[in-house]
Coordinates of N, CA and C and ligand atoms in Angstrom, one line a residue:
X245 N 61.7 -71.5 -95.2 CA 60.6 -71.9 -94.3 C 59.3 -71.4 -94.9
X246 N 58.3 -72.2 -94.8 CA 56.9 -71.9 -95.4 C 56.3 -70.9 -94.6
X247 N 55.5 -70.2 -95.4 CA 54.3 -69.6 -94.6 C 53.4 -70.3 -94.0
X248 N 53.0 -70.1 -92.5 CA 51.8 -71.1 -91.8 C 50.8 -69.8 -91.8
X249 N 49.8 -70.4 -91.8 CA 48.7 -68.8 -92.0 C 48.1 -69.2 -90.5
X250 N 47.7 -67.7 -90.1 CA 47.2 -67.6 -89.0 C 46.4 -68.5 -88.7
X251 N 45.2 -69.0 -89.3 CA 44.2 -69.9 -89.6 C 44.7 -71.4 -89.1
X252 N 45.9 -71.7 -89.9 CA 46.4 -72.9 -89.7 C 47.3 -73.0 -88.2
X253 N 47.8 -71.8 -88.2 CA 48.5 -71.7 -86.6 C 47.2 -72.2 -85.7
X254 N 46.5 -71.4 -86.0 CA 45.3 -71.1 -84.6 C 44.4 -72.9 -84.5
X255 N 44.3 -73.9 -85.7 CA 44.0 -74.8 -85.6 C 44.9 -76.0 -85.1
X256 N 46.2 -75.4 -84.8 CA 47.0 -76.3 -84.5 C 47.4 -76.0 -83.2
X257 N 46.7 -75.0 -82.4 CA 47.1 -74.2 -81.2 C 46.0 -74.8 -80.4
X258 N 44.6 -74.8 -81.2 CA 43.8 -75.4 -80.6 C 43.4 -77.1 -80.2
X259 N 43.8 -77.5 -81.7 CA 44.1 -79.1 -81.4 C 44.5 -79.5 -80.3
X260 N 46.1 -79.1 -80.2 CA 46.9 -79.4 -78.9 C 46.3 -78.9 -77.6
X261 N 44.9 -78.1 -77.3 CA 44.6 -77.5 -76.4 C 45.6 -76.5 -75.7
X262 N 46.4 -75.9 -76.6 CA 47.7 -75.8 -76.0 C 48.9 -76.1 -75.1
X263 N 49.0 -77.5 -75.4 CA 50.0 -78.0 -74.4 C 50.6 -78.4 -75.7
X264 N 52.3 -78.6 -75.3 CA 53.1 -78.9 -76.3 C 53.1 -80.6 -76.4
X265 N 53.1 -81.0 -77.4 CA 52.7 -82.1 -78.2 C 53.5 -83.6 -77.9
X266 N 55.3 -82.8 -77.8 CA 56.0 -83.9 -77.4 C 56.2 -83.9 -75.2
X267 N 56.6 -83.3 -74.6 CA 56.6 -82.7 -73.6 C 55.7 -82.8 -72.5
X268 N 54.3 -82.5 -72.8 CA 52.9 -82.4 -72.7 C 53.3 -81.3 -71.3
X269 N 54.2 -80.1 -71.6 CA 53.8 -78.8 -70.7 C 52.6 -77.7 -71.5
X270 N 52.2 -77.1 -70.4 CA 51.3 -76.2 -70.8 C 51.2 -75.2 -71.1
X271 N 51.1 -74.2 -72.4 CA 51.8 -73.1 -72.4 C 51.5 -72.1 -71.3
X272 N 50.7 -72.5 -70.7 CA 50.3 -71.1 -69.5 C 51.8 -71.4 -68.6
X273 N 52.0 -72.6 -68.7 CA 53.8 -72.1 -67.8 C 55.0 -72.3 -68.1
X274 N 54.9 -71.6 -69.4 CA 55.9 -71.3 -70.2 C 55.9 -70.1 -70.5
X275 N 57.0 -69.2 -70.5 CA 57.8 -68.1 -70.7 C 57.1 -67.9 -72.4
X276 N 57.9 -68.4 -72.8 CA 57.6 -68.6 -74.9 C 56.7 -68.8 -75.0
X277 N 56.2 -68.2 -76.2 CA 54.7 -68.3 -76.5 C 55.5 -70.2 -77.9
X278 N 54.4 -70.9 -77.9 CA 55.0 -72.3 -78.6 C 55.2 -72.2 -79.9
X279 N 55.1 -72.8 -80.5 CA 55.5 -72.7 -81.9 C 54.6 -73.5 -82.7
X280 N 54.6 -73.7 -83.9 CA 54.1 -74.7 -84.9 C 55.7 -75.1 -85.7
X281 N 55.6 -76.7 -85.4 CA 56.3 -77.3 -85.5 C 56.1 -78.3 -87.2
X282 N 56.9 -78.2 -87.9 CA 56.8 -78.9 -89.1 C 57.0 -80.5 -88.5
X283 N 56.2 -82.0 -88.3 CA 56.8 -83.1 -87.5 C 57.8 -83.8 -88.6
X284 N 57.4 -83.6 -89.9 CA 58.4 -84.5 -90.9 C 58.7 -82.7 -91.5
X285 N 60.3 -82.3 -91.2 CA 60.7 -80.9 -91.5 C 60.9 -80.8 -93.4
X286 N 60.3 -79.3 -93.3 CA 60.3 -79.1 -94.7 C 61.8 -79.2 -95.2
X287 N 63.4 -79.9 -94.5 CA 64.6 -80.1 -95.1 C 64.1 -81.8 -95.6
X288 N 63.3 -82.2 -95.2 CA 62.9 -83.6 -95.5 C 61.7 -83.9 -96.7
X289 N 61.6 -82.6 -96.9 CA 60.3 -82.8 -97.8 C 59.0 -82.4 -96.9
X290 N 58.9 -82.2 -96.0 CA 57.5 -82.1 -95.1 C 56.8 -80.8 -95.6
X291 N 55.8 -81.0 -95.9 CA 54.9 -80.4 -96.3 C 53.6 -79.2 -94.8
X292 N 53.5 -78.6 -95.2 CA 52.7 -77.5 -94.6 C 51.9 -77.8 -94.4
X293 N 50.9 -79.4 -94.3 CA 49.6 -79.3 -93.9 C 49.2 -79.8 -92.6
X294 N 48.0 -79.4 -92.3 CA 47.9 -79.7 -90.5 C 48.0 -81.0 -90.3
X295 N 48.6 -82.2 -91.1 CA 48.4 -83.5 -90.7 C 50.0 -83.5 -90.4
X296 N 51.1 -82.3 -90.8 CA 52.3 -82.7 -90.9 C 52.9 -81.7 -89.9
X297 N 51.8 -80.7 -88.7 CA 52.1 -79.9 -88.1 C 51.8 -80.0 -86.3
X298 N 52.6 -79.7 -85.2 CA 52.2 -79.9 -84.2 C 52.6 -78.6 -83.2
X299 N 52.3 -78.6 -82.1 CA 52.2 -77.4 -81.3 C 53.3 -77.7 -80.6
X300 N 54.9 -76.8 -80.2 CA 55.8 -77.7 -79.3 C 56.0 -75.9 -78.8
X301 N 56.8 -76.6 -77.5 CA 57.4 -76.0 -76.2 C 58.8 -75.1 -77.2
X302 N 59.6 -74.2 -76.5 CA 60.6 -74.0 -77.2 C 61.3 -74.5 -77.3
X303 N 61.7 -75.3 -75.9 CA 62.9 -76.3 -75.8 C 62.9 -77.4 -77.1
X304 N 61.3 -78.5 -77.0 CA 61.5 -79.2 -77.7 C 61.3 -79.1 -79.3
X305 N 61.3 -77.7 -79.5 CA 61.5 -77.2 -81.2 C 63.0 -77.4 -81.1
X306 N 63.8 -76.4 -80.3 CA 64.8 -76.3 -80.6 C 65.9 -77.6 -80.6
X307 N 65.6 -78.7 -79.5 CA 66.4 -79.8 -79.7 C 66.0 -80.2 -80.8
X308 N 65.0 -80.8 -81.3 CA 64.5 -81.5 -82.2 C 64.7 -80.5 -83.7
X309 N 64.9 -79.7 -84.2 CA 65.7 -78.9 -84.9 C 64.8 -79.9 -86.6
X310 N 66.2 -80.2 -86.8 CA 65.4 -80.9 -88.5 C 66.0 -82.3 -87.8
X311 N 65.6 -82.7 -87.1 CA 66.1 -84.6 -87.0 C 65.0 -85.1 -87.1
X312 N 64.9 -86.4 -87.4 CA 63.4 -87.1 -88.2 C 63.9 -88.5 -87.2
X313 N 65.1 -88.4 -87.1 CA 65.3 -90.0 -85.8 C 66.5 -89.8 -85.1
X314 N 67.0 -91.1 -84.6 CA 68.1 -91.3 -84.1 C 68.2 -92.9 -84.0
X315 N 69.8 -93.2 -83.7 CA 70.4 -94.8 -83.1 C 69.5 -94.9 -82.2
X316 N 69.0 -96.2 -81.9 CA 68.3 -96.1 -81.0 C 69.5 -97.5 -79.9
X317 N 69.8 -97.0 -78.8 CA 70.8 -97.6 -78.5 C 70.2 -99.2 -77.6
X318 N 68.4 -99.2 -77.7 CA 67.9 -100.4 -77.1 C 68.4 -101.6 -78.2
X319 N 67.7 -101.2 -79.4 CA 67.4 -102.1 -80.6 C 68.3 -101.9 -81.4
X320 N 69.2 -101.1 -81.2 CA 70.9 -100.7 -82.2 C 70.7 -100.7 -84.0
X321 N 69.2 -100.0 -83.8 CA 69.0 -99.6 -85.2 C 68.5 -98.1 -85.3
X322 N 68.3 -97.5 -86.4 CA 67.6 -96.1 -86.5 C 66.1 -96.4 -86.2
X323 N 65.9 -95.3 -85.6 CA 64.4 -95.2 -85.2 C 63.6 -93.8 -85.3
X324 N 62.6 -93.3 -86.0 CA 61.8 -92.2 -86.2 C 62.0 -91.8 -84.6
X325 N 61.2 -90.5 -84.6 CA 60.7 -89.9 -83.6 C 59.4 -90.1 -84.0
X326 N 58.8 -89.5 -82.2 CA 57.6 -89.5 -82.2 C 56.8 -88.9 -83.2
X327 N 55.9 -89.2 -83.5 CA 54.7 -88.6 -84.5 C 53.9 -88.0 -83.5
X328 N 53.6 -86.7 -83.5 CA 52.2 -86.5 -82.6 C 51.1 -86.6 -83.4
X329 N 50.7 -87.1 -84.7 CA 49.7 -86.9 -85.4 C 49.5 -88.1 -86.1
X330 N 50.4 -89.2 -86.2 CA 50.0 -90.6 -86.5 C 50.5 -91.8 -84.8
X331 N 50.8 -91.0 -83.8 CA 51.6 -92.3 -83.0 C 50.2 -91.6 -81.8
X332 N 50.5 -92.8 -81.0 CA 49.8 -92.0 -79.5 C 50.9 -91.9 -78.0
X333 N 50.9 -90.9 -77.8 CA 52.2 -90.4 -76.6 C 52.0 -91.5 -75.7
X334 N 50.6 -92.1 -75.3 CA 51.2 -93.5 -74.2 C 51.8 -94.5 -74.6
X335 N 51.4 -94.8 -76.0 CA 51.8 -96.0 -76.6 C 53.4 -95.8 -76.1
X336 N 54.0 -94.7 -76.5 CA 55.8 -94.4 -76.3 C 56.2 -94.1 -75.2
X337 N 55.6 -93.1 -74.0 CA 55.6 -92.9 -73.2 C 55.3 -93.3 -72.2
X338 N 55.4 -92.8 -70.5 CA 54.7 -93.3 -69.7 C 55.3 -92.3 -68.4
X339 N 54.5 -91.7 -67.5 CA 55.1 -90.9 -66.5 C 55.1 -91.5 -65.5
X340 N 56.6 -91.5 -65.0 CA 57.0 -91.7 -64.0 C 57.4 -90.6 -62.7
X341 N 56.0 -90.4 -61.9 CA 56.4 -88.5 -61.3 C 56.4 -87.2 -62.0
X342 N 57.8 -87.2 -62.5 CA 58.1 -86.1 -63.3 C 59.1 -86.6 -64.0
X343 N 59.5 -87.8 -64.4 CA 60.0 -88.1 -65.2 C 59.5 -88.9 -66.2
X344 N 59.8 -88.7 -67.5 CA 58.9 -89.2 -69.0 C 59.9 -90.5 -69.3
X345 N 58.8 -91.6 -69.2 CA 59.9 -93.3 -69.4 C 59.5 -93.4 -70.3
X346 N 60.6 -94.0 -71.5 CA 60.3 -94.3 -72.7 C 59.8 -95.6 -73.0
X347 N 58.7 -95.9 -73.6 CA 58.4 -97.7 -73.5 C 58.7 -98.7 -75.1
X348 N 59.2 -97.5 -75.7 CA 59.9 -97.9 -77.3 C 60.9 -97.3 -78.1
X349 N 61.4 -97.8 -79.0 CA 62.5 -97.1 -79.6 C 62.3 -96.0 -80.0
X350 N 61.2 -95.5 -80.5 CA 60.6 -94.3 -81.0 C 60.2 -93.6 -79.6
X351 N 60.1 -94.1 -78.7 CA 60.4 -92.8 -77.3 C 61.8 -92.7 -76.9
X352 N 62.5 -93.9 -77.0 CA 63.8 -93.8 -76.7 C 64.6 -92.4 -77.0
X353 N 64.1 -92.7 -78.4 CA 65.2 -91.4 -79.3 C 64.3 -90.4 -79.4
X354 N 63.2 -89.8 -79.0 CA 62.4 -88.7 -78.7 C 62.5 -88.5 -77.3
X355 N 63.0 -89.2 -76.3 CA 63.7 -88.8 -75.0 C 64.8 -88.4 -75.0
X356 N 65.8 -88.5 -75.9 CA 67.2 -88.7 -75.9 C 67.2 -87.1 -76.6
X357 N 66.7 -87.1 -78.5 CA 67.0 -86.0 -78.6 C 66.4 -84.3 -78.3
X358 N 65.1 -84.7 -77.7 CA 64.4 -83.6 -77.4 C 65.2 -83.2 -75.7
X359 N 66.0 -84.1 -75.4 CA 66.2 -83.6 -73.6 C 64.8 -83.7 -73.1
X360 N 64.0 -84.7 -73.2 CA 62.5 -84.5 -71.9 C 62.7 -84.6 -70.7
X361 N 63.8 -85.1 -70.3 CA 64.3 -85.5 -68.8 C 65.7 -84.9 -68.9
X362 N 66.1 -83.1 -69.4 CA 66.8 -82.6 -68.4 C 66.3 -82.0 -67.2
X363 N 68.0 -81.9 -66.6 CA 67.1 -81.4 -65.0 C 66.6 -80.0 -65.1
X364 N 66.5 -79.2 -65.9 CA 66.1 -78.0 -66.2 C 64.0 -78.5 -66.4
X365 N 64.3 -79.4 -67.2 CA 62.5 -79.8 -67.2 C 62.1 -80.5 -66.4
X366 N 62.9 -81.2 -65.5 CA 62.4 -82.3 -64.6 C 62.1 -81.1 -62.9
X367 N 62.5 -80.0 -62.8 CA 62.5 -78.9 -61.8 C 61.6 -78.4 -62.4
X368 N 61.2 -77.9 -63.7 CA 60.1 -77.4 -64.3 C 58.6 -78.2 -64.0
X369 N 58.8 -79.5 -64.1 CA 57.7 -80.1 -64.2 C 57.3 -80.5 -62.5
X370 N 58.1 -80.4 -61.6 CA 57.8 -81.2 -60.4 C 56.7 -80.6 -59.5
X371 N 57.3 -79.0 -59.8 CA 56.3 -78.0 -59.1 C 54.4 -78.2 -59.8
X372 N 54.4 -78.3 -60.9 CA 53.4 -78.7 -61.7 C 52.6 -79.9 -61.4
X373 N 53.4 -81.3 -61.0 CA 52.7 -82.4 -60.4 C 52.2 -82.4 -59.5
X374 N 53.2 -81.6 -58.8 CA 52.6 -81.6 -57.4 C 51.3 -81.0 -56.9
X375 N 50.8 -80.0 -58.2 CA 49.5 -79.0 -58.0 C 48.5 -79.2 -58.8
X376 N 49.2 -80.5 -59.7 CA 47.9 -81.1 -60.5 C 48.1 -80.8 -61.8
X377 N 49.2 -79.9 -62.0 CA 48.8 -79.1 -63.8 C 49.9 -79.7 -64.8
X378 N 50.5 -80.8 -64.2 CA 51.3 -82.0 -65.7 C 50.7 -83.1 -65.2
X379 N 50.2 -83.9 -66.6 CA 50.7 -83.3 -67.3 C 49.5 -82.5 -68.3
X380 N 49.5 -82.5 -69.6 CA 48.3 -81.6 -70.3 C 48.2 -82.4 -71.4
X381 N 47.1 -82.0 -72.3 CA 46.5 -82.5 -73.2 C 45.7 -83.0 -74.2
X382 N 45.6 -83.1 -75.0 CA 44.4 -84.1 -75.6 C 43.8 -85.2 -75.0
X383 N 42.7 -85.6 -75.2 CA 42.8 -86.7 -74.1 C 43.1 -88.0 -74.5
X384 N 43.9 -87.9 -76.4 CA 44.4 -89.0 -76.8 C 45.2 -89.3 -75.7
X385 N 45.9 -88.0 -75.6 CA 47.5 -88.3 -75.1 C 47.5 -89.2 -73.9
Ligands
ZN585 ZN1 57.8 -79.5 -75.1

């Protein structure tokens, strides 16, 4: 695993305004401090620079591990995951309450393998809608 320098953490902590990238929770209510996430993993060749780096939740580091896609069981072909640094989270996404609807193959299989809608996140996130604070982020997102 590469070295990320403080510098580059802190520009990629900030980008995200600190909300995690795929997920769009906020780190203020999260336990784990987040991570800097390689989006194309250095087992794939991904490179260390902030165009190939994103801010994620623990959960969705840890599902998302080194996978770069999945079957996508709409279109019954392989399909990337999301990009947070070339795609835009509505284009794939779309909230429904507290649950995250996928609107493409590339959300399909970034819903499927990250877990965004277990019931562990969908209780996490409900309390949050209800008070205004999910979801978070850029105002791409
Ligand atoms: Zn997340």
């Amino acid at each position: 695993m590469s070295y990320i320098s403080d510098q580059l953490r802190q520009l990629v902590r900030e980008r995200a305004i600190n909300c995690c990238e795929y997920c769009r929770l906020h780190q203020d209510y999260h336990p784990f401090t987040y991570e800097v996430d390689h989006i194309l993993p250095e087992k794939h060749r991904g490179e260390t620079i902030e165009d190939n780096l994103c801010l994620t939740c623990f959960e969705c580091n840890r599902f998302k591990g080194s996978d770069i896609g999945s079957f996508d069981i709409g279109t019954r072909t392989f399909a990337p995951l999301f990009n947070p640094r070339s795609m835009d989270w509505s284009e794939h996404f779309a909230l429904e309450g507290t649950l995250i609807v996928s609107l493409t193959a590339i959300g399909r299989v970034t819903e499927f393998l990250l877990r965004l809608n277990n019931e562990h996140r969908l209780k996490a996130r409900a309390e949050l809608v209800s008070l205004g604070r999910y979801p978070c982020g850029p105002s791409r997102l």
